[in-house]
CSV table of C-alpha atoms in Angstrom, one decimal:
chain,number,residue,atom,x,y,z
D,139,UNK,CA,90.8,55.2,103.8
D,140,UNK,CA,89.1,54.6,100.4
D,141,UNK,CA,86.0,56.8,101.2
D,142,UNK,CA,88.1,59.6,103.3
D,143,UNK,CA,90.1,59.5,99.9
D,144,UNK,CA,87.2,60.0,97.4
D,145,UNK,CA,85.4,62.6,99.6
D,146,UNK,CA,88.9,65.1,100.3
D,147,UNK,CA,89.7,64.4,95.9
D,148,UNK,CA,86.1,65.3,94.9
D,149,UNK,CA,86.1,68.5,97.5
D,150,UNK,CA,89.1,69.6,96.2
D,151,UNK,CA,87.7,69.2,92.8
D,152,UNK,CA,84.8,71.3,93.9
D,153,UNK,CA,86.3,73.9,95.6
D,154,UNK,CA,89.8,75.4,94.3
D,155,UNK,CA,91.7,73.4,91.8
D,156,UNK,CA,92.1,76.2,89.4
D,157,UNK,CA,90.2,79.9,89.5
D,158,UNK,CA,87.7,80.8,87.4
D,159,UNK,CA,87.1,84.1,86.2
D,160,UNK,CA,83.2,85.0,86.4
D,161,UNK,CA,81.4,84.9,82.9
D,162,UNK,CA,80.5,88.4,81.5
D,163,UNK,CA,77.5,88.7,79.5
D,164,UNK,CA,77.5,91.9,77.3
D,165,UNK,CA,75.1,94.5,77.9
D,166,UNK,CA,73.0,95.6,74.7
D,167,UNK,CA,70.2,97.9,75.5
D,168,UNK,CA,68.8,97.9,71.9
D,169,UNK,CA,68.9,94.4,71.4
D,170,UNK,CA,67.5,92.4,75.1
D,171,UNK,CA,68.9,89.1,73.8
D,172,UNK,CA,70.9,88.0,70.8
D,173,UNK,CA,71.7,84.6,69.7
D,174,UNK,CA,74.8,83.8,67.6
D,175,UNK,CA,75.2,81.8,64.5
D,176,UNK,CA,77.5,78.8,65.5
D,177,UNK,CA,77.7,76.5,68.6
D,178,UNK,CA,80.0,78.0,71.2
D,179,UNK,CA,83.9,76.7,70.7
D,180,UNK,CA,85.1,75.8,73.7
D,181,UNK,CA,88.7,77.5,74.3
D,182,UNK,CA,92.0,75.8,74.8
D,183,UNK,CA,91.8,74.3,78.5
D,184,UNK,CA,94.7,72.9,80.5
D,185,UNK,CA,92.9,69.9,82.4
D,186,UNK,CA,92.0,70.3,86.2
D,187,UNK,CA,92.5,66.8,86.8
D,188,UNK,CA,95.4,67.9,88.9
D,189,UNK,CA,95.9,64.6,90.6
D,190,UNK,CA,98.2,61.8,87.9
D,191,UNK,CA,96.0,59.2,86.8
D,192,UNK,CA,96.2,56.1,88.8
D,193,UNK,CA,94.5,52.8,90.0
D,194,UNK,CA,94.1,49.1,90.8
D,195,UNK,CA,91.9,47.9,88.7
D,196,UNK,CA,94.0,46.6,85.7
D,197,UNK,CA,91.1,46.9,83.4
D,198,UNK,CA,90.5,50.7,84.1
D,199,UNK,CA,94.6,50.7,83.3
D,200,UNK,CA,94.2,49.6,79.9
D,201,UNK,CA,91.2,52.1,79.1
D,202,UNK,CA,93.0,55.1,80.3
D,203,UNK,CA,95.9,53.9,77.6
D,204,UNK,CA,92.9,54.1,75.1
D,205,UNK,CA,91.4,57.5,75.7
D,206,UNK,CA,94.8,59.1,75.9
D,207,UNK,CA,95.6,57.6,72.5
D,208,UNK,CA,92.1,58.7,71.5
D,209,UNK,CA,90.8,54.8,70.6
D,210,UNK,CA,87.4,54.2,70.7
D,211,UNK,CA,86.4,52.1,73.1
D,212,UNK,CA,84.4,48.9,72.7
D,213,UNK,CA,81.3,46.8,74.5
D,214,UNK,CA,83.5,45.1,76.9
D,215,UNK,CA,85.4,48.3,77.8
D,216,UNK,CA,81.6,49.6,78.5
D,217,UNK,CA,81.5,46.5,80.7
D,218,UNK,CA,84.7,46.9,82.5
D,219,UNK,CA,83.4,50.6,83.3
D,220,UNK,CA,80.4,50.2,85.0
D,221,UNK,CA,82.0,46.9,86.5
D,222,UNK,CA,84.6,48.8,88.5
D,223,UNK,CA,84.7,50.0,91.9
D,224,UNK,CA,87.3,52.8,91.0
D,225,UNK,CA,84.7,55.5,90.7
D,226,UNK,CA,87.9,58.4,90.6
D,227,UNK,CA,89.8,56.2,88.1
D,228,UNK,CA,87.0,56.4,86.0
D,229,UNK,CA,86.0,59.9,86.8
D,230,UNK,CA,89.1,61.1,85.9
D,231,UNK,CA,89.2,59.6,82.3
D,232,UNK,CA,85.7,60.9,82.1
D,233,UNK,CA,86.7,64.6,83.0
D,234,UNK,CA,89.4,64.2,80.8
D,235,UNK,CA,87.1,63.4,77.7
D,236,UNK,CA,85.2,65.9,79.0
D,237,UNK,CA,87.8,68.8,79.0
D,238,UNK,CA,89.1,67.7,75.9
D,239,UNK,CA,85.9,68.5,74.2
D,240,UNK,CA,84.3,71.0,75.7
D,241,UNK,CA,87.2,72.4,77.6
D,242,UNK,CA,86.2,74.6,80.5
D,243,UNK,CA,82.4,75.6,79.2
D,244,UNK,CA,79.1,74.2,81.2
D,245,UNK,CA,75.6,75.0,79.6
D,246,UNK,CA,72.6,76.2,80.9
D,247,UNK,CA,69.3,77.6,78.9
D,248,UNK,CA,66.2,79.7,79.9
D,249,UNK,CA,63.6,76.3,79.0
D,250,UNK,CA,60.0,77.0,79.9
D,251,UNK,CA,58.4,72.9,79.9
D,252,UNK,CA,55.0,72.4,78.8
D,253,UNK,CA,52.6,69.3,78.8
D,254,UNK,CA,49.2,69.8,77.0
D,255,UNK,CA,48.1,66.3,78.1
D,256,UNK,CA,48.7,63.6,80.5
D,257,UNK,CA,46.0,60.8,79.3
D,258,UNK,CA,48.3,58.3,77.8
D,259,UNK,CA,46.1,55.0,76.0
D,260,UNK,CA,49.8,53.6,76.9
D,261,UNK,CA,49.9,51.9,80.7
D,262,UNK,CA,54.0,51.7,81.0
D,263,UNK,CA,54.9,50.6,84.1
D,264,UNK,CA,57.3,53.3,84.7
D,265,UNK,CA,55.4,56.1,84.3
D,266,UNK,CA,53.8,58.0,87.3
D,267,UNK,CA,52.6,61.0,84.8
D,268,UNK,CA,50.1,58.8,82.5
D,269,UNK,CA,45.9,58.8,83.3
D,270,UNK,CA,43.3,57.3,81.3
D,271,UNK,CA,40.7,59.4,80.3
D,272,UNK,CA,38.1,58.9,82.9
D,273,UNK,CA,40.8,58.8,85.5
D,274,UNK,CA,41.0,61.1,88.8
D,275,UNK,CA,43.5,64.3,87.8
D,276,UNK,CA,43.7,63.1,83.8
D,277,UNK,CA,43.6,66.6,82.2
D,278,UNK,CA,43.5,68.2,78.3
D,279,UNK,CA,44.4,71.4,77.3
D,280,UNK,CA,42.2,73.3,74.5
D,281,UNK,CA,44.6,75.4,72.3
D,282,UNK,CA,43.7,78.4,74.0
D,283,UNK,CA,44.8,77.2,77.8
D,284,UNK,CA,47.9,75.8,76.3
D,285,UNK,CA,49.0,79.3,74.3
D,286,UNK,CA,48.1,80.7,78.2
D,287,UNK,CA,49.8,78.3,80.0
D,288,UNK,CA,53.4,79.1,77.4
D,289,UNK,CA,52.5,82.6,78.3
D,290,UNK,CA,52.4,82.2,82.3
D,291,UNK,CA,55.9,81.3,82.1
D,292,UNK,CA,57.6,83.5,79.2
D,293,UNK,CA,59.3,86.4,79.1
D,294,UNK,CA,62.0,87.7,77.1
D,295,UNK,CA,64.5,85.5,79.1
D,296,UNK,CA,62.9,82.2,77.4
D,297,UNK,CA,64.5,80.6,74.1
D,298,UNK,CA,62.9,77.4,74.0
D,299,UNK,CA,59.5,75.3,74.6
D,300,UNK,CA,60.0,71.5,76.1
D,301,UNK,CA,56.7,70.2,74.5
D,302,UNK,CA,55.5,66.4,75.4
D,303,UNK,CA,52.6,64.8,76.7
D,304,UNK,CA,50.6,61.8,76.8
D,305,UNK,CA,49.7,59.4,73.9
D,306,UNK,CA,45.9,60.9,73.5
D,307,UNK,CA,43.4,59.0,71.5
D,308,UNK,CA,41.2,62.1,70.3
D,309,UNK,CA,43.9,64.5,69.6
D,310,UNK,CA,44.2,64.7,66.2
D,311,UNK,CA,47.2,65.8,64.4
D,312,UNK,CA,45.5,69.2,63.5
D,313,UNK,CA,45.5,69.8,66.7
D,314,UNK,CA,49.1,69.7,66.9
D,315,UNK,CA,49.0,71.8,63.9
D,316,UNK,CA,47.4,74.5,65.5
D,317,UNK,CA,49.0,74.4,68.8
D,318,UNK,CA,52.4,74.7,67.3
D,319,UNK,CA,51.7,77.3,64.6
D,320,UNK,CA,49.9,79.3,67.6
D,321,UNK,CA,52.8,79.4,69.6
D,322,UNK,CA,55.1,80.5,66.8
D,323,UNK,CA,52.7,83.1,65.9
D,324,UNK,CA,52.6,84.3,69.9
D,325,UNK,CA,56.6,83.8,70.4
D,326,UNK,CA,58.3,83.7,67.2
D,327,UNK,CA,61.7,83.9,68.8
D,328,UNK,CA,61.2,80.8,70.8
D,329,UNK,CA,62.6,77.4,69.9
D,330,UNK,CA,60.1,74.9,69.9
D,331,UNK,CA,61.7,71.5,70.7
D,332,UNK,CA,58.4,68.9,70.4
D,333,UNK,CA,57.7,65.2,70.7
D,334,UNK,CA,59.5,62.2,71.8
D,335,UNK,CA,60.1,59.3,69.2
D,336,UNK,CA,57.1,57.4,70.7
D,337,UNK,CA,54.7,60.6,70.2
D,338,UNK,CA,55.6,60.7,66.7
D,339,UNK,CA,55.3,57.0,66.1
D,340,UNK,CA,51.4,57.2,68.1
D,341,UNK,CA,50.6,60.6,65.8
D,342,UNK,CA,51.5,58.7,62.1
D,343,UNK,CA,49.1,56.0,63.0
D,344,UNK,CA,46.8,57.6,64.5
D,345,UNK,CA,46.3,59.9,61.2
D,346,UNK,CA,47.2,57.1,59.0
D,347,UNK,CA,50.5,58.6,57.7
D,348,UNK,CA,53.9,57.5,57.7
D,349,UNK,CA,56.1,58.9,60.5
D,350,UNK,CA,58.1,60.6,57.9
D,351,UNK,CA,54.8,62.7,56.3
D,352,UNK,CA,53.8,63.4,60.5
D,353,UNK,CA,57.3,64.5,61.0
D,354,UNK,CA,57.2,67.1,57.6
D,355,UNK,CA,53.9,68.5,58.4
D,356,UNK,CA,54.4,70.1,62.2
D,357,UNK,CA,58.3,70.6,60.7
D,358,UNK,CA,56.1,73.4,58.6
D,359,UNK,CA,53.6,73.9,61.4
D,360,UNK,CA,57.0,75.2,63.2
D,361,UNK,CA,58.3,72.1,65.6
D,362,UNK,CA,62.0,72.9,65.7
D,363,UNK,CA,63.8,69.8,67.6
D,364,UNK,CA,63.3,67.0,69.3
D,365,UNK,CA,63.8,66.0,72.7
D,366,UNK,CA,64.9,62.2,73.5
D,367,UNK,CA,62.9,60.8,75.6
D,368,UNK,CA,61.1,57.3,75.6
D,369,UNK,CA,64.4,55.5,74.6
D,370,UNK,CA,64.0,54.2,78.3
D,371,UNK,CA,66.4,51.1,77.6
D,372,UNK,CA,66.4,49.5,73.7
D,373,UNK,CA,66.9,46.0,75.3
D,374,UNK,CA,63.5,43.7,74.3
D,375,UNK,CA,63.6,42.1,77.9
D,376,UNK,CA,63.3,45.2,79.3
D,377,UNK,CA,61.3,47.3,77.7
D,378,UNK,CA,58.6,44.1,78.2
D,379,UNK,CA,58.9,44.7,82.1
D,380,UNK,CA,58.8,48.4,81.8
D,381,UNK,CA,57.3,49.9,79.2
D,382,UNK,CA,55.4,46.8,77.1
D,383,UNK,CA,53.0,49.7,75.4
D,384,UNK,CA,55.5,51.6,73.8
D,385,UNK,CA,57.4,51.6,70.3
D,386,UNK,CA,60.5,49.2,70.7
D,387,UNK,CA,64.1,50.2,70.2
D,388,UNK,CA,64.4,49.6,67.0
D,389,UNK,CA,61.3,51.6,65.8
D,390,UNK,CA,62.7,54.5,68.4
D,391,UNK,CA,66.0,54.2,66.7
D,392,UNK,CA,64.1,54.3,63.0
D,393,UNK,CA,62.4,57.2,64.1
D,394,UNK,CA,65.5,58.8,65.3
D,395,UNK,CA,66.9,58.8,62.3
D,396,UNK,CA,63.9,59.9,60.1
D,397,UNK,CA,64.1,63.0,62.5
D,398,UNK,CA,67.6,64.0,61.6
D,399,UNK,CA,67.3,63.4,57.7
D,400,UNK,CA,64.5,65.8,57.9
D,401,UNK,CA,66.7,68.4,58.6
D,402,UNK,CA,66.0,68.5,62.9
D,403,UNK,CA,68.3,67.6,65.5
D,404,UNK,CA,67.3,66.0,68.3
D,405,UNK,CA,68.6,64.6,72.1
D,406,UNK,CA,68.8,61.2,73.0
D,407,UNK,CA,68.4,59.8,76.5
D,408,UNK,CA,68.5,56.5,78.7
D,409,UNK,CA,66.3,55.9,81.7
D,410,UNK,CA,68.5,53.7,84.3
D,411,UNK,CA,68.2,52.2,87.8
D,412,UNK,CA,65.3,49.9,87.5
D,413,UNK,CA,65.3,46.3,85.9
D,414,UNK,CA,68.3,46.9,83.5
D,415,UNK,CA,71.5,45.3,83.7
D,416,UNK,CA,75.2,46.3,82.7
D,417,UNK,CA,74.9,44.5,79.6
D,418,UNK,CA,71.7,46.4,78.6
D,419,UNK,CA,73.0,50.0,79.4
D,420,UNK,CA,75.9,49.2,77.2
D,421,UNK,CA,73.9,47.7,74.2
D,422,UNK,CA,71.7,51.2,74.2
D,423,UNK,CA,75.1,53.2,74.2
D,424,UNK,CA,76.2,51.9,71.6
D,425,UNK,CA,73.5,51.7,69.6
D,426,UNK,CA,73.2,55.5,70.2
D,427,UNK,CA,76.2,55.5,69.0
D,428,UNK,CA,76.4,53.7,66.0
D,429,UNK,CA,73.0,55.9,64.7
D,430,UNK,CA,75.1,59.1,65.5
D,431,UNK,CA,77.8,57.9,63.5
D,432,UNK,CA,75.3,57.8,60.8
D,433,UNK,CA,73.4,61.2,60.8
D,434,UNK,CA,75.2,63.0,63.7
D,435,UNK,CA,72.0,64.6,64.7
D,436,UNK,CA,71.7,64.2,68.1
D,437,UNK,CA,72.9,67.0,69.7
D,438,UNK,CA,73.3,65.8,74.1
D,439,UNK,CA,73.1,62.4,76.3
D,440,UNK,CA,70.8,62.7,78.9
D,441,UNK,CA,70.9,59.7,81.2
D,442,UNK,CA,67.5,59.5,83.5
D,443,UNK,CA,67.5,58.1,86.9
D,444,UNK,CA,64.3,56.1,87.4
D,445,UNK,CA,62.3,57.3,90.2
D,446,UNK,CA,59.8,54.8,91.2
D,447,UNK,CA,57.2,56.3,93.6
D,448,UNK,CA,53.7,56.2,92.4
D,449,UNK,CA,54.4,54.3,89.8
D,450,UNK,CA,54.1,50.2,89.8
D,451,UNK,CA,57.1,49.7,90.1
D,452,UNK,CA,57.6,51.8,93.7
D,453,UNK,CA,58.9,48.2,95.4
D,454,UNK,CA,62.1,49.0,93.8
D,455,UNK,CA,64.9,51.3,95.1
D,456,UNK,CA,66.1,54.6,94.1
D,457,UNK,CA,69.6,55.2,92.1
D,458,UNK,CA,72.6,55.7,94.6
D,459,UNK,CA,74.7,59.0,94.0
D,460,UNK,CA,77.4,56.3,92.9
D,461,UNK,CA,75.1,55.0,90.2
D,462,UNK,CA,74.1,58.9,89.2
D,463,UNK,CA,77.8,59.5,89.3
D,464,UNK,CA,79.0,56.9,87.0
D,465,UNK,CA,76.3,56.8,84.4
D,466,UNK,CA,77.5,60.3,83.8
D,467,UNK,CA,81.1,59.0,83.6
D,468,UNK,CA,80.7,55.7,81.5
D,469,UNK,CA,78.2,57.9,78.8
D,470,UNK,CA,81.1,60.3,78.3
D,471,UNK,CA,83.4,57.8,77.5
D,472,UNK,CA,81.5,55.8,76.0
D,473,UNK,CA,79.9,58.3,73.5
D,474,UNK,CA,82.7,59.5,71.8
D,475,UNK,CA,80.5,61.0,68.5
D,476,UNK,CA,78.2,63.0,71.3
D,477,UNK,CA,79.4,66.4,71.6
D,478,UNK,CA,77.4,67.0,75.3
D,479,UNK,CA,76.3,64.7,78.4
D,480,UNK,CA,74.3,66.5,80.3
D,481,UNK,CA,72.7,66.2,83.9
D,482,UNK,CA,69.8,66.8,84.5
D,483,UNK,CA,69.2,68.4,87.8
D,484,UNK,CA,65.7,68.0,88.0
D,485,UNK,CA,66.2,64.2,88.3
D,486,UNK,CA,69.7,63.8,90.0
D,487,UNK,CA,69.4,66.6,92.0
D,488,UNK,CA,71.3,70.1,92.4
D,489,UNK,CA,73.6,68.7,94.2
D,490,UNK,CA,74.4,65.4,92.2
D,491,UNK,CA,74.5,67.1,88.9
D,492,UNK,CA,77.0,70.1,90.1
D,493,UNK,CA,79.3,66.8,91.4
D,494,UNK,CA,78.9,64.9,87.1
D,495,UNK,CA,80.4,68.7,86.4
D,496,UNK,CA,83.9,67.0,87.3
D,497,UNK,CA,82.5,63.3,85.8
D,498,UNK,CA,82.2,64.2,82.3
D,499,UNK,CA,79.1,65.8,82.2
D,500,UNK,CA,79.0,69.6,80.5
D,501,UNK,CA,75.4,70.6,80.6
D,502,UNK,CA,73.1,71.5,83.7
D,503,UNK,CA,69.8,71.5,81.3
D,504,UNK,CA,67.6,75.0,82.2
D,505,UNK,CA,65.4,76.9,84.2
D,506,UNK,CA,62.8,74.8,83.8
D,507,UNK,CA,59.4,76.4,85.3
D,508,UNK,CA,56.9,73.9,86.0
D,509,UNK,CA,58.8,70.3,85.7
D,510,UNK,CA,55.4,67.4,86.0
D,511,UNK,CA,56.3,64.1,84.7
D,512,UNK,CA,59.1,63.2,87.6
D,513,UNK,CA,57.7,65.3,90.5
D,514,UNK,CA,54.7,62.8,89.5
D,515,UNK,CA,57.1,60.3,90.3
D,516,UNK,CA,58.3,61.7,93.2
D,517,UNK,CA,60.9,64.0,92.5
D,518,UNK,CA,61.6,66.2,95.4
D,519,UNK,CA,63.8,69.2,93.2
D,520,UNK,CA,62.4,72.4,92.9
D,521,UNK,CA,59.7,72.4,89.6
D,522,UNK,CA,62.0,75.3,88.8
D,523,UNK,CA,65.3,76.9,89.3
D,524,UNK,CA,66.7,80.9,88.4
D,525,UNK,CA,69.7,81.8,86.2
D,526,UNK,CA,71.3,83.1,88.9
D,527,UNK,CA,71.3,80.0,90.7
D,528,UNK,CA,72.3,77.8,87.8
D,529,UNK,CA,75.3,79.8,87.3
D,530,UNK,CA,76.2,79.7,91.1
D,531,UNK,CA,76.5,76.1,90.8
D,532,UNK,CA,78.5,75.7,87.9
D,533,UNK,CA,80.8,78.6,89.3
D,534,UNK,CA,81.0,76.8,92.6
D,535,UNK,CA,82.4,73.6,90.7
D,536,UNK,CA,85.1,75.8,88.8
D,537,UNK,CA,83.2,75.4,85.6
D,538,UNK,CA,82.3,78.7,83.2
D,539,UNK,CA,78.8,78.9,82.7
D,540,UNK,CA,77.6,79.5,79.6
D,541,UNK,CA,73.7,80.2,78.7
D,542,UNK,CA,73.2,78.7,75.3
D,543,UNK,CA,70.2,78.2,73.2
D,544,UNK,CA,68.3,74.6,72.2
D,545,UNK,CA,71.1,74.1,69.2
D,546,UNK,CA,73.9,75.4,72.2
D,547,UNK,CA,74.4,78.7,70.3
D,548,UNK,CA,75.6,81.4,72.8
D,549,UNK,CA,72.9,83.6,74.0
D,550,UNK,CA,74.2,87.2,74.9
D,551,UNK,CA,71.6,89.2,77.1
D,552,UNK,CA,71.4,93.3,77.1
D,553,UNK,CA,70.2,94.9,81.2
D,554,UNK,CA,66.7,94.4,80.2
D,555,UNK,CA,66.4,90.8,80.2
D,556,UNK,CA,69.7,90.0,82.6
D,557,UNK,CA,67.2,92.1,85.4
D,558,UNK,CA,64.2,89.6,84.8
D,559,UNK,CA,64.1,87.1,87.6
D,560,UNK,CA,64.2,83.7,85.4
């Protein structure tokens, strides 16, 4: 009865709890896409959770009298989360939180990601994407084939870059330099969201500079956020399985937060379903969340579900949709200073992802075009996924789609860039 009553709640969810009316983007023809000043406000939103809170599990009980007094919760109510069977219990306090801060809204952009390298000196056991550079498929881009590459997949429908690659030994931070200042001279209107904490960290030394002087000098050549990856999970035991070549937590943290007081903003993610435990994914929350409390620059969660093929750790099995499901749910409650959770479709698939809609999460990520460092892994998703279909899926889930920009600014779209096919 328990699964015949999770599968008829979370149809019902999907299907017709409330109508939706379909999202109208104004027609300009003057001006093909305009972005606005401020972060969209989500409107007042009377909660779909239609069904009255209820469950078994007395610690769930206690949390649900938390979040509807608005208490933060602690490390052992992190525990008690992922420790529960009740995945609707905690789904609904999840949507709740959800709702409550981003009302009715689900995000989308028009993301174009590019990697101008994949030979990594690192050898993390996680990683599928990495070659060394006399390896079979390693490749470099000169400046030129990047710029080309940015322009295979632009057109006026694209407002940001996804730049990161592998941790090069001959690339120099001039390089860098010049790749980014090309691009902003080629697409000026483009948000150029750069470098994960560990390729800032491998840049500094590698030119002798402190992180802060690397992070000032492509701030100028025109980097314009962060993304979040290579947090994988802070926790020393793990990271020694994992990813034993990398910066550890702390240093990621450090670097974090050098990022924000330089003016950027920047994501934050963490990589689960490998060699982590319950006590690990609630250490890196709230770590995340005692730096956010500090700086409030990151701007979404992204949890990452570890694929393992091809990589060397392939012996071990892939995340469960209940997993995927309540790593959404626990990072919404648990990250009460982070203003969007977001899931990824490109690693939790389509179908997954439009499901965390109604389990906290508020943000589908983009378009995409051209995803490499999971389908090296052995994601099966598209590399890629139209506007149109984005927006189908968060209708579909009762959600109002919203395309936003990297710093979720509403991005309105005149008939000339609505008609391209991104």
């Amino acid at each position: 009865m328990k699964y015949w009553r999770l599968v008829t709640l979370v149809l019902v969810a999907l299907s017709n709890c409330y109508h939706v009316k379909n999202h109208k983007v104004m027609s300009n023809a003057t001006a093909p896409l305009s972005i606005a000043d401020s972060e969209v406000k989500a409107k007042p939103f009377v909660s779909a959770n239609v069904h009255p809170f209820q469950t078994g599990d007395a610690r769930i009980a206690k949390i649900h009298e938390k979040v509807m007094a608005g208490e933060r919760l602690t490390a052992e109510d992190g525990l008690a989360l992922y420790g529960s069977n009740d995945i609707l219990a905690v789904g609904w306090l999840a949507n709740y939180v959800r709702e409550r801060m981003n009302g009715n809204l689900c995000y989308y952009n028009v993301n174009r990601h590019i990697n101008p390298t994949n030979v990594c000196v690192a050898a993390c056991r996680l990683c599928a994407f990495g070659r060394k550079k006399d390896q079979a498929g390693a490749y470099t881009m000169a400046l030129e084939e990047a710029w080309q590459t940015a322009a295979s997949g632009y057109s006026e429908a694209v407002t940001e870059f996804h730049i990161v690659g592998g941790l090069h030994p001959d690339l120099t931070l001039e390089y860098y330099e010049d790749l980014i200042r090309g691009l902003k001279e080629r697409f000026p209107s483009v948000h150029l969201k750069v470098f994960t904490m560990v390729e800032w960290s491998f840049l500094a030394k590698r030119s002798k500079l402190t992180t802060k002087e690397t992070i000032r000098r492509l701030k100028e050549a025109g980097v314009d956020s962060c993304p979040g990856g290579g947090a994988e999970i802070f926790s020393d035991r793990v990271r020694h399985i994992i990813c034993d070549h990398k910066i550890d937590g702390g240093e990621w943290l450090e670097i974090a937060r050098e990022v924000h007081e330089s003016g950027m903003r920047s994501n934050a993610t963490m990589l689960y379903g490998h060699v982590e435990n319950d006590e690990d994914r609630v250490d890196h929350l709230m770590k995340l969340r005692n730096l956010q409390d500090q700086t409030g620059g990151f701007q979404t969660f992204i949890p990452l579900a570890f694929h393992p093929d091809n990589t060397p750790l392939q012996h071990l099995p892939k995340t469960t949709g209940l997993l995927d499901i309540k790593q959404i749910a626990v990072s919404r409650l648990m990250l009460d200073n982070f203003q969007h959770i977001k899931a990824y479709w490109q690693m939790l698939t389509p179908k997954i992802a439009q499901i965390a809609l109604r389990f906290g999460a508020d943000d589908l990520d983009g378009t995409v075009i051209e995803e490499k460092i999971y389908h090296d892994a052995g994601a099966t998703t598209p590399q890629g996924m139209a506007r149109k279909e984005l927006e189908r899926l968060i209708r579909e889930a009762g959600r109002e789609p919203v395309e936003r920009d990297t710093l979720y600014r509403p991005v309105t779209r005149g008939e000339a860039t609505l008609a391209l096919n991104v």
